[in-house]
PDB file of C-alpha atoms in Angstrom:
ATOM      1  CA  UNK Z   1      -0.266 -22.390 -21.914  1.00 42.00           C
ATOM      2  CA  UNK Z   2      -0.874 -20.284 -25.066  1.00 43.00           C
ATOM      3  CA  UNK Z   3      -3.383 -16.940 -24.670  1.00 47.00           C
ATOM      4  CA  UNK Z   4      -6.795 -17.595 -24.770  1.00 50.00           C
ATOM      5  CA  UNK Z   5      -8.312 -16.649 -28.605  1.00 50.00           C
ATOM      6  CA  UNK Z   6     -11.355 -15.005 -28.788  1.00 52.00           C
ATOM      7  CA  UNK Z   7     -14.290 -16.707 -29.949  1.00 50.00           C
ATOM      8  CA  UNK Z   8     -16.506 -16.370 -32.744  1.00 53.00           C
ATOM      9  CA  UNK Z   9     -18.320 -12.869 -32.436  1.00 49.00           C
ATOM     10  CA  UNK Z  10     -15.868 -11.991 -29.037  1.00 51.00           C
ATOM     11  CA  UNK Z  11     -13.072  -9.809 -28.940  1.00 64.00           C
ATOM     12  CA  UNK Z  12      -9.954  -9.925 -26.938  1.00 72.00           C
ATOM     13  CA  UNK Z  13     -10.071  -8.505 -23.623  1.00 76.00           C
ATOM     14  CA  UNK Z  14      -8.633  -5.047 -23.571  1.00 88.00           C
ATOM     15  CA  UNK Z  15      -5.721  -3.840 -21.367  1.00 87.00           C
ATOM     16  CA  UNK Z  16      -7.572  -2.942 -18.663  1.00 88.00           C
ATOM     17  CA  UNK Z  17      -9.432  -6.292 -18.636  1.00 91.00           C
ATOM     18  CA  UNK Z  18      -6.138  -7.848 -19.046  1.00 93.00           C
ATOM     19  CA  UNK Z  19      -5.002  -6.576 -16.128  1.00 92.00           C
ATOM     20  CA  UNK Z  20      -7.543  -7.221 -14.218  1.00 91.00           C
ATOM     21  CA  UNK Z  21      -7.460 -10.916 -14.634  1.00 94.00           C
ATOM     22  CA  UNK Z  22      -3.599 -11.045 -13.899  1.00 95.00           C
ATOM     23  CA  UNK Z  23      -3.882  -9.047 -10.646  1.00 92.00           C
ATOM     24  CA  UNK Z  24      -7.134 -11.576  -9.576  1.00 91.00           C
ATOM     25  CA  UNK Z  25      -4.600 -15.042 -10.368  1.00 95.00           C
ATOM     26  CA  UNK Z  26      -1.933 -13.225  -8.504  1.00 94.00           C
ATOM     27  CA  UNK Z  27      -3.612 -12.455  -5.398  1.00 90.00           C
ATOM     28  CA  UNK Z  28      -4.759 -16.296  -5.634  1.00 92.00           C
ATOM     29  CA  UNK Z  29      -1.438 -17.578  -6.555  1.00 95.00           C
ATOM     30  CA  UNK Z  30       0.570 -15.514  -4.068  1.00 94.00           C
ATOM     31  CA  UNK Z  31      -2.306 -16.424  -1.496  1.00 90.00           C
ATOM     32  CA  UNK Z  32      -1.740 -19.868  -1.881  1.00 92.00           C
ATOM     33  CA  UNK Z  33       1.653 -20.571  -2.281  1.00 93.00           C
ATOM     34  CA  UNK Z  34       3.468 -17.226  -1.473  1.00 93.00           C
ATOM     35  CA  UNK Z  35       5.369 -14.814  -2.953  1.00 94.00           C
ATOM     36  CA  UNK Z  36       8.800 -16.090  -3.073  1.00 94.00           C
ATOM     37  CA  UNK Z  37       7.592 -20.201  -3.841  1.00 95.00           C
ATOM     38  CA  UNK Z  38       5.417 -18.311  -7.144  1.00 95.00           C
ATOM     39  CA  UNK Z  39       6.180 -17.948 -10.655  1.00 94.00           C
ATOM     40  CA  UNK Z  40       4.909 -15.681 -13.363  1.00 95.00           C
ATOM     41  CA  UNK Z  41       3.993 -18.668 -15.538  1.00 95.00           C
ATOM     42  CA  UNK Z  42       2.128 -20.087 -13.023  1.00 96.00           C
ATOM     43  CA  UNK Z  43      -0.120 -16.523 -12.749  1.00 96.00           C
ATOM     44  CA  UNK Z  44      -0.310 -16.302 -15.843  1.00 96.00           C
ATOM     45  CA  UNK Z  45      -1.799 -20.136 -16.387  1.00 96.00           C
ATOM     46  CA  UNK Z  46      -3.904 -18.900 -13.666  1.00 96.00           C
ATOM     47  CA  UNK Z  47      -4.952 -16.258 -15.664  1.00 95.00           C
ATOM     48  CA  UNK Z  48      -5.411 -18.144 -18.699  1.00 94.00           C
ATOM     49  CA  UNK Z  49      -2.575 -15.626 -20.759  1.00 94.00           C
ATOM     50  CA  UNK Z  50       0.937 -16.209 -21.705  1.00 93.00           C
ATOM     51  CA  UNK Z  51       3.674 -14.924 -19.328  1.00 92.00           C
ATOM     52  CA  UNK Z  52       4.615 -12.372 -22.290  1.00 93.00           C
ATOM     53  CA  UNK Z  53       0.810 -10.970 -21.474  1.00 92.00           C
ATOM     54  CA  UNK Z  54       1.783 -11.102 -18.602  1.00 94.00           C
ATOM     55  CA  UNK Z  55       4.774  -9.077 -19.074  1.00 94.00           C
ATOM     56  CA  UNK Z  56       3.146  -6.400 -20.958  1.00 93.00           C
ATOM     57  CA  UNK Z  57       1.391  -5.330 -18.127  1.00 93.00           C
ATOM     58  CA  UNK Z  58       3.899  -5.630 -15.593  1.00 94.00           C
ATOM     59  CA  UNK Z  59       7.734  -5.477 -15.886  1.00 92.00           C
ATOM     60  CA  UNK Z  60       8.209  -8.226 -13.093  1.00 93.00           C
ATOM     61  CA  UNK Z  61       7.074 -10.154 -10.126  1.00 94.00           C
ATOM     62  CA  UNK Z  62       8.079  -7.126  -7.613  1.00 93.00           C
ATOM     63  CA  UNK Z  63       5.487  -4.748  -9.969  1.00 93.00           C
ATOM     64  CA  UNK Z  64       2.601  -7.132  -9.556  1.00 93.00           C
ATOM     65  CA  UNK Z  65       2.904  -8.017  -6.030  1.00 92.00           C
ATOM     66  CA  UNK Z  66       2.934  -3.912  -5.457  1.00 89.00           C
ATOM     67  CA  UNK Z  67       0.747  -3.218  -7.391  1.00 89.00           C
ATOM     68  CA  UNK Z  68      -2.023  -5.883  -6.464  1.00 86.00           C
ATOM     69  CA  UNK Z  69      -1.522  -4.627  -2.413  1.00 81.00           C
ATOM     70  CA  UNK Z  70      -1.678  -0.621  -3.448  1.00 78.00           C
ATOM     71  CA  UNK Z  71      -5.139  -1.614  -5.349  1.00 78.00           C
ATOM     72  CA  UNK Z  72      -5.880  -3.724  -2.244  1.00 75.00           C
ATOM     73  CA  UNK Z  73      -5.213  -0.932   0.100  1.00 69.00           C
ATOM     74  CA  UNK Z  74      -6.743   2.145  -1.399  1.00 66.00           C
ATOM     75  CA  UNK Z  75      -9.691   0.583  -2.168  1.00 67.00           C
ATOM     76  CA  UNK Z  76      -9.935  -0.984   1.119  1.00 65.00           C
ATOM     77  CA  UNK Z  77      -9.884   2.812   2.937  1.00 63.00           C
ATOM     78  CA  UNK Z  78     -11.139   5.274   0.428  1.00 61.00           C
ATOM     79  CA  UNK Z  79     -14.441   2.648   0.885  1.00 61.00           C
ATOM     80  CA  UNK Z  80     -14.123   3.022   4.009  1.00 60.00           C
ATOM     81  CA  UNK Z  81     -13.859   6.627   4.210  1.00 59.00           C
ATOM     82  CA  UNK Z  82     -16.762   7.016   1.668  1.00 60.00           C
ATOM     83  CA  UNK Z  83     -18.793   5.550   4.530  1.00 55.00           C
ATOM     84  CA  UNK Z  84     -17.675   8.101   6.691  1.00 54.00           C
ATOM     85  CA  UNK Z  85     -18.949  10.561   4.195  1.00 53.00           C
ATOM     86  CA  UNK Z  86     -22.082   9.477   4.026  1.00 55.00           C
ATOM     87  CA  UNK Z  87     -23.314   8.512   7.388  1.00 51.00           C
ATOM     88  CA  UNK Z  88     -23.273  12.121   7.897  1.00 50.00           C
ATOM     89  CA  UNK Z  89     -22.580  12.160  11.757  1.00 49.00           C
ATOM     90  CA  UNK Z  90     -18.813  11.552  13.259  1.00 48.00           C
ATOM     91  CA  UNK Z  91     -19.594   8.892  15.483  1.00 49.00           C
ATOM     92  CA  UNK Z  92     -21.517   7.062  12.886  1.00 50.00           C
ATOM     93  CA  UNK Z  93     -19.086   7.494  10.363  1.00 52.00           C
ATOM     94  CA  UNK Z  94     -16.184   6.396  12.438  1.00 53.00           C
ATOM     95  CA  UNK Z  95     -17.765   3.618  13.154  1.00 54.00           C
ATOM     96  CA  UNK Z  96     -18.520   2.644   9.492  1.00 58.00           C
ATOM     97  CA  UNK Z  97     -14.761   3.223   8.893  1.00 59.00           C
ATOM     98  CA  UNK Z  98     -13.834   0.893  11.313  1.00 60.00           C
ATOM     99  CA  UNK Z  99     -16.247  -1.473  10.077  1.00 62.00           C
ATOM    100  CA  UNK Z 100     -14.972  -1.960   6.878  1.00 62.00           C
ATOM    101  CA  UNK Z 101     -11.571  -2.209   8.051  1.00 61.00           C
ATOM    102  CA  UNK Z 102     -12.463  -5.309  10.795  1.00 65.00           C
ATOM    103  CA  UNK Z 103     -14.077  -7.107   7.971  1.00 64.00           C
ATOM    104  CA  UNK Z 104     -11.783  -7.022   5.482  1.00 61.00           C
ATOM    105  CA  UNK Z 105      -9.051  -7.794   8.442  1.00 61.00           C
ATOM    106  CA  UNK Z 106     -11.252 -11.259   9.055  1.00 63.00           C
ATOM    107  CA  UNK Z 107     -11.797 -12.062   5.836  1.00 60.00           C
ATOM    108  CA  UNK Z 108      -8.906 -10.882   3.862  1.00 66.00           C
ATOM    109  CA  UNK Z 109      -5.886 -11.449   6.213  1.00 72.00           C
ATOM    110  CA  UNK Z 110      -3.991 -12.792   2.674  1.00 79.00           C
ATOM    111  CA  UNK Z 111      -3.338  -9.089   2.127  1.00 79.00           C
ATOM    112  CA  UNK Z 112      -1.834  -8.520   5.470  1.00 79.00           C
ATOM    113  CA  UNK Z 113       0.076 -11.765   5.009  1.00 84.00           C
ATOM    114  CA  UNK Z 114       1.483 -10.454   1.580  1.00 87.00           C
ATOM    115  CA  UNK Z 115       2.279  -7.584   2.932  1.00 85.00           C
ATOM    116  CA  UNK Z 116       4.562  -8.719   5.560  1.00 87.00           C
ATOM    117  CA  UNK Z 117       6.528 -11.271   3.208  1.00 91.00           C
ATOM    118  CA  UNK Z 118       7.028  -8.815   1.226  1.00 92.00           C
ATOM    119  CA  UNK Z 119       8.093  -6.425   3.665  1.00 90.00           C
ATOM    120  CA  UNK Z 120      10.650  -9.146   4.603  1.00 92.00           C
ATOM    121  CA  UNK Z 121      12.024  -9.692   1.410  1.00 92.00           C
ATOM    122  CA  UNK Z 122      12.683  -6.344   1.110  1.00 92.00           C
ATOM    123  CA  UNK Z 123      14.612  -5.802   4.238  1.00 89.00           C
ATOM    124  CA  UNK Z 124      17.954  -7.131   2.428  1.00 88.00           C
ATOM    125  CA  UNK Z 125      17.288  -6.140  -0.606  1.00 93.00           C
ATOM    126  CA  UNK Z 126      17.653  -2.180  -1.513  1.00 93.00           C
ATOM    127  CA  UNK Z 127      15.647  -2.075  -4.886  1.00 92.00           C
ATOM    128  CA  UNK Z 128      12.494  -3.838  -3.352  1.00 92.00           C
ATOM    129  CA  UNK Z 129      13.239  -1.412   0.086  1.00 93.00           C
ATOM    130  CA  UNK Z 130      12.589   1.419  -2.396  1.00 94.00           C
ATOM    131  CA  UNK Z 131       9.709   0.286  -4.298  1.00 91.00           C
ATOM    132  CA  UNK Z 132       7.956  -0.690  -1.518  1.00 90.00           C
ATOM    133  CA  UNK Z 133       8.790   2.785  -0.405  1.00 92.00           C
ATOM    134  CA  UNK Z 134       7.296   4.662  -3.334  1.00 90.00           C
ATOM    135  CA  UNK Z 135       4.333   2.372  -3.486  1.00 86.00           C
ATOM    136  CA  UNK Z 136       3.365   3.155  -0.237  1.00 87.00           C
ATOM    137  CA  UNK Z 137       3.897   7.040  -0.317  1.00 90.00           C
ATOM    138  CA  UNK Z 138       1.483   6.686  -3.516  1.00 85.00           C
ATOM    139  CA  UNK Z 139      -1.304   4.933  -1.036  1.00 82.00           C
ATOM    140  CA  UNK Z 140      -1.160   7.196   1.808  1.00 87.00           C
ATOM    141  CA  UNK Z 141      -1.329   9.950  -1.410  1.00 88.00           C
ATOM    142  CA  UNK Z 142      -4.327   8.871  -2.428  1.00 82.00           C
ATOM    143  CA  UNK Z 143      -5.725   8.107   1.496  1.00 80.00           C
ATOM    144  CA  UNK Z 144      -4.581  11.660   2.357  1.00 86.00           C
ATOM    145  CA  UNK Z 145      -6.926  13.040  -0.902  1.00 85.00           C
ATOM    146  CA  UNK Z 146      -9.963  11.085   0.180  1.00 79.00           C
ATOM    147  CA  UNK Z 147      -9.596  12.743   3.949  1.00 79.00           C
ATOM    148  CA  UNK Z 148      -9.399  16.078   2.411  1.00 84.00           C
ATOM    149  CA  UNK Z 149     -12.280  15.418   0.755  1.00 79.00           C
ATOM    150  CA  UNK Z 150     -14.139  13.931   3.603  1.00 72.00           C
ATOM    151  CA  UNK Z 151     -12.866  16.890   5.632  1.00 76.00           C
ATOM    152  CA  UNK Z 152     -14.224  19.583   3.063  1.00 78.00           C
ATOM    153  CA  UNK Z 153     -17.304  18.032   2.317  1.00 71.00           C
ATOM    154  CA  UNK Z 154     -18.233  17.573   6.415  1.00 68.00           C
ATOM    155  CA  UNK Z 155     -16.786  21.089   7.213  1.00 72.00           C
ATOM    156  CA  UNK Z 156     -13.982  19.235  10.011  1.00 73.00           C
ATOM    157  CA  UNK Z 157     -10.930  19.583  11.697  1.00 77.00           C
ATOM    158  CA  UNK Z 158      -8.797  16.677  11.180  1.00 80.00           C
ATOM    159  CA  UNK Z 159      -6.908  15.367  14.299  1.00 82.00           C
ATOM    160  CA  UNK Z 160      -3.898  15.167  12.263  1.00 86.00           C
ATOM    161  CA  UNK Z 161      -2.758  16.735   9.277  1.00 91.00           C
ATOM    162  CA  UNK Z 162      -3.697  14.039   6.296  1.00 90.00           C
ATOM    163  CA  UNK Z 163      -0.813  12.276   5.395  1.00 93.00           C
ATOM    164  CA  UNK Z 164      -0.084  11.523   9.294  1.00 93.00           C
ATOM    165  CA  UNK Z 165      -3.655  10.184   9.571  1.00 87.00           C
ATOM    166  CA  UNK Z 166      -3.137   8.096   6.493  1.00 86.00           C
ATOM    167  CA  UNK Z 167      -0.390   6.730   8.121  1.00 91.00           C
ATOM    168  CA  UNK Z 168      -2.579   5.809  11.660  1.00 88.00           C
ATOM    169  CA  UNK Z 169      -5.114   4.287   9.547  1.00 81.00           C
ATOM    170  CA  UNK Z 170      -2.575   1.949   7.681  1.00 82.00           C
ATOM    171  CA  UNK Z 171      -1.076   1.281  10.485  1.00 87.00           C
ATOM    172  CA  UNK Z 172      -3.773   0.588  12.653  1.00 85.00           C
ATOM    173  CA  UNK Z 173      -5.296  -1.730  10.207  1.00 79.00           C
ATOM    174  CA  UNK Z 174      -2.187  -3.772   9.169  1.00 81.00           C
ATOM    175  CA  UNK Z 175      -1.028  -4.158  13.052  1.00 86.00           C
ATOM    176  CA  UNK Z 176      -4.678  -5.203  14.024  1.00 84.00           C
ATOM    177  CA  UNK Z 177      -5.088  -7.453  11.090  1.00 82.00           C
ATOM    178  CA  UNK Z 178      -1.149  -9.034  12.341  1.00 83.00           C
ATOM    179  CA  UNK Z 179      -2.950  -9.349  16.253  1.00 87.00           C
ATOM    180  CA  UNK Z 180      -5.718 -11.097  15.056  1.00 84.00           C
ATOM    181  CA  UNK Z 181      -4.441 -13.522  12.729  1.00 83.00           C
ATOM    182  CA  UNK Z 182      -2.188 -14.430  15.857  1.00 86.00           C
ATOM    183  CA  UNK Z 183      -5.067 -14.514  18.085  1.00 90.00           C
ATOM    184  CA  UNK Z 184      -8.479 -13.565  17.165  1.00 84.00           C
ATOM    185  CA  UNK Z 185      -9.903 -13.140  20.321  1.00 90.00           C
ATOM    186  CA  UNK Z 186      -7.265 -10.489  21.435  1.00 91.00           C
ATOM    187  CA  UNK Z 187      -8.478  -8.178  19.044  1.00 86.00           C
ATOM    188  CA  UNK Z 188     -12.514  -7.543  19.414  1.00 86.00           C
ATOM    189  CA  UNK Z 189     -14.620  -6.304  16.510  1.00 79.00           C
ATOM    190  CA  UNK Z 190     -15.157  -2.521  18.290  1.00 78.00           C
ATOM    191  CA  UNK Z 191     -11.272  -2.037  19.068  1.00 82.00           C
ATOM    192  CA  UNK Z 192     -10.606  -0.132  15.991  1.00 78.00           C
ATOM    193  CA  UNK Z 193     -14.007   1.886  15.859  1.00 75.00           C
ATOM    194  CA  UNK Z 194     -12.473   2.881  19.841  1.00 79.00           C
ATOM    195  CA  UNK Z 195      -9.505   3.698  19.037  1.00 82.00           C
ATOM    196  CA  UNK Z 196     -10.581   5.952  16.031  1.00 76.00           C
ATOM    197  CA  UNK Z 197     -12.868   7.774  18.286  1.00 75.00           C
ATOM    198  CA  UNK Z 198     -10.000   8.446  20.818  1.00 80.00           C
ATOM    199  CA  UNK Z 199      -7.920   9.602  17.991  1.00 78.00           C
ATOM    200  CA  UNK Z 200     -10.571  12.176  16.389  1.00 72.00           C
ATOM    201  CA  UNK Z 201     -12.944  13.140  19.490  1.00 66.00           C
ATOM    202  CA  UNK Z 202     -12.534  16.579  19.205  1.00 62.00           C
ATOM    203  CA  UNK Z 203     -13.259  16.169  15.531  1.00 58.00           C
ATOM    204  CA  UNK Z 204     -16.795  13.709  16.158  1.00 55.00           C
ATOM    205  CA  UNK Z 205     -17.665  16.450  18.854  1.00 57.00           C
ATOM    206  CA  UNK Z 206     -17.639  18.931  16.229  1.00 56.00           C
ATOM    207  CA  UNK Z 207     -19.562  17.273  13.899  1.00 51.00           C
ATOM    208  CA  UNK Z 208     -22.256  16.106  16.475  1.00 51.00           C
ATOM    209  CA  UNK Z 209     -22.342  19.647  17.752  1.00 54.00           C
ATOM    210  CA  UNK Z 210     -23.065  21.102  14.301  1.00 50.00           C
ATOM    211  CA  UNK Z 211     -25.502  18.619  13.486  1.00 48.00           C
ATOM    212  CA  UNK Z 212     -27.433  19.110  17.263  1.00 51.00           C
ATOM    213  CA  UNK Z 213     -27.657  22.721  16.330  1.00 54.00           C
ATOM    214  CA  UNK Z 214     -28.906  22.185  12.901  1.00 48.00           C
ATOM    215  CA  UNK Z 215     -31.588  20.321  14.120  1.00 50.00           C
ATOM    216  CA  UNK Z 216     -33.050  22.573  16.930  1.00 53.00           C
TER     217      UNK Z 216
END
């Protein structure tokens, strides 16, 4: 399929435009017929761009499948944790963090499932083991920021230094998310708001504390 032209009076899409369109066919591509059965031509039909546009953006199929699950998983938590910041109370915030995640765990389990294919493709192959690797040491990077941030900005003690908790809350999310595409009912819509609580108590007792005193 040859690149779309621009119209009369419309210009071409920049890069960043671009890329977004090729990261939204992938994640519908990939969703559909998963990663290993997909082709780059067939994204980049999708997309409505040539597989060389396709190309300039990303240097293969590994990049864009990364890529498209870091987006997908920084957003995903820094949203939440933005929540967290501005509920203003531990308990509240916790559970808006939790929140978040149990949606997009019931309506977005194509991320988890992405995940884990490519998780097993990787397992025999030492290039993709180490990209993976990277990838995910750049998420729980940018995780770790937003819970300094939240932890500045609310005056608290994290249970955990940052980059651990990054790593509970990917965790957490991606094994939940595994449970409940298995078996929904195993896995109810509170579970993760508990267990964050049980994790940072000392932390929500802090913050309720401070907030009990302000108040009087």
């Amino acid at each position: 399929m040859a690149a779309l032209e621009p119209g009369p009076g419309r210009t071409r899409p920049t890069r960043a435009e671009t890329r977004r369109r090729i990261l939204d066919a992938a994640f519908t591509v990939f969703g559909e017929r998963g990663i290993a059965a997909s082709k780059l031509t067939e994204v980049a039909a999708a997309a409505g761009l040539t597989k060389g546009a396709v190309y300039s953006s990303f240097a293969s199929k590994d990049e864009l499948v990364l890529a498209l699950m870091e987006e997908h998983a920084a957003h995903r938590l820094e949203a939440s944790l933005a929540g967290f910041a501005e509920a203003g109370d531990g308990g509240v915030g916790l559970a808006n963090v939790a929140a978040v995640l149990m949606h997009e765990m019931r309506t977005d389990a194509v991320w988890h499932r992405l995940l884990a294919e490519f998780f097993a493709l990787a397992h025999h192959d030492e290039h993709r083991r180490d990209a993976l690797k990277l990838r995910r040491r750049e998420v729980r990077t940018t995780i770790a920021r937003a819970l300094e941030r939240l932890s500045e900005g609310l005056d608290l003690d994290l249970p955990l230094p940052p980059q651990e908790f990054a790593v509970i809350l990917l965790a957490l999310s991606n094994g939940l998310a595994v449970e409940s595409d298995i078996d929904d009912e195993a896995v109810p819509d509170d579970l993760l708001g508990r267990v964050l609580t049980l994790i940072a108590g000392e932390a929500v007792a802090k913050v309720r504390s401070a907030a009990e005193s302000v108040a009087e």
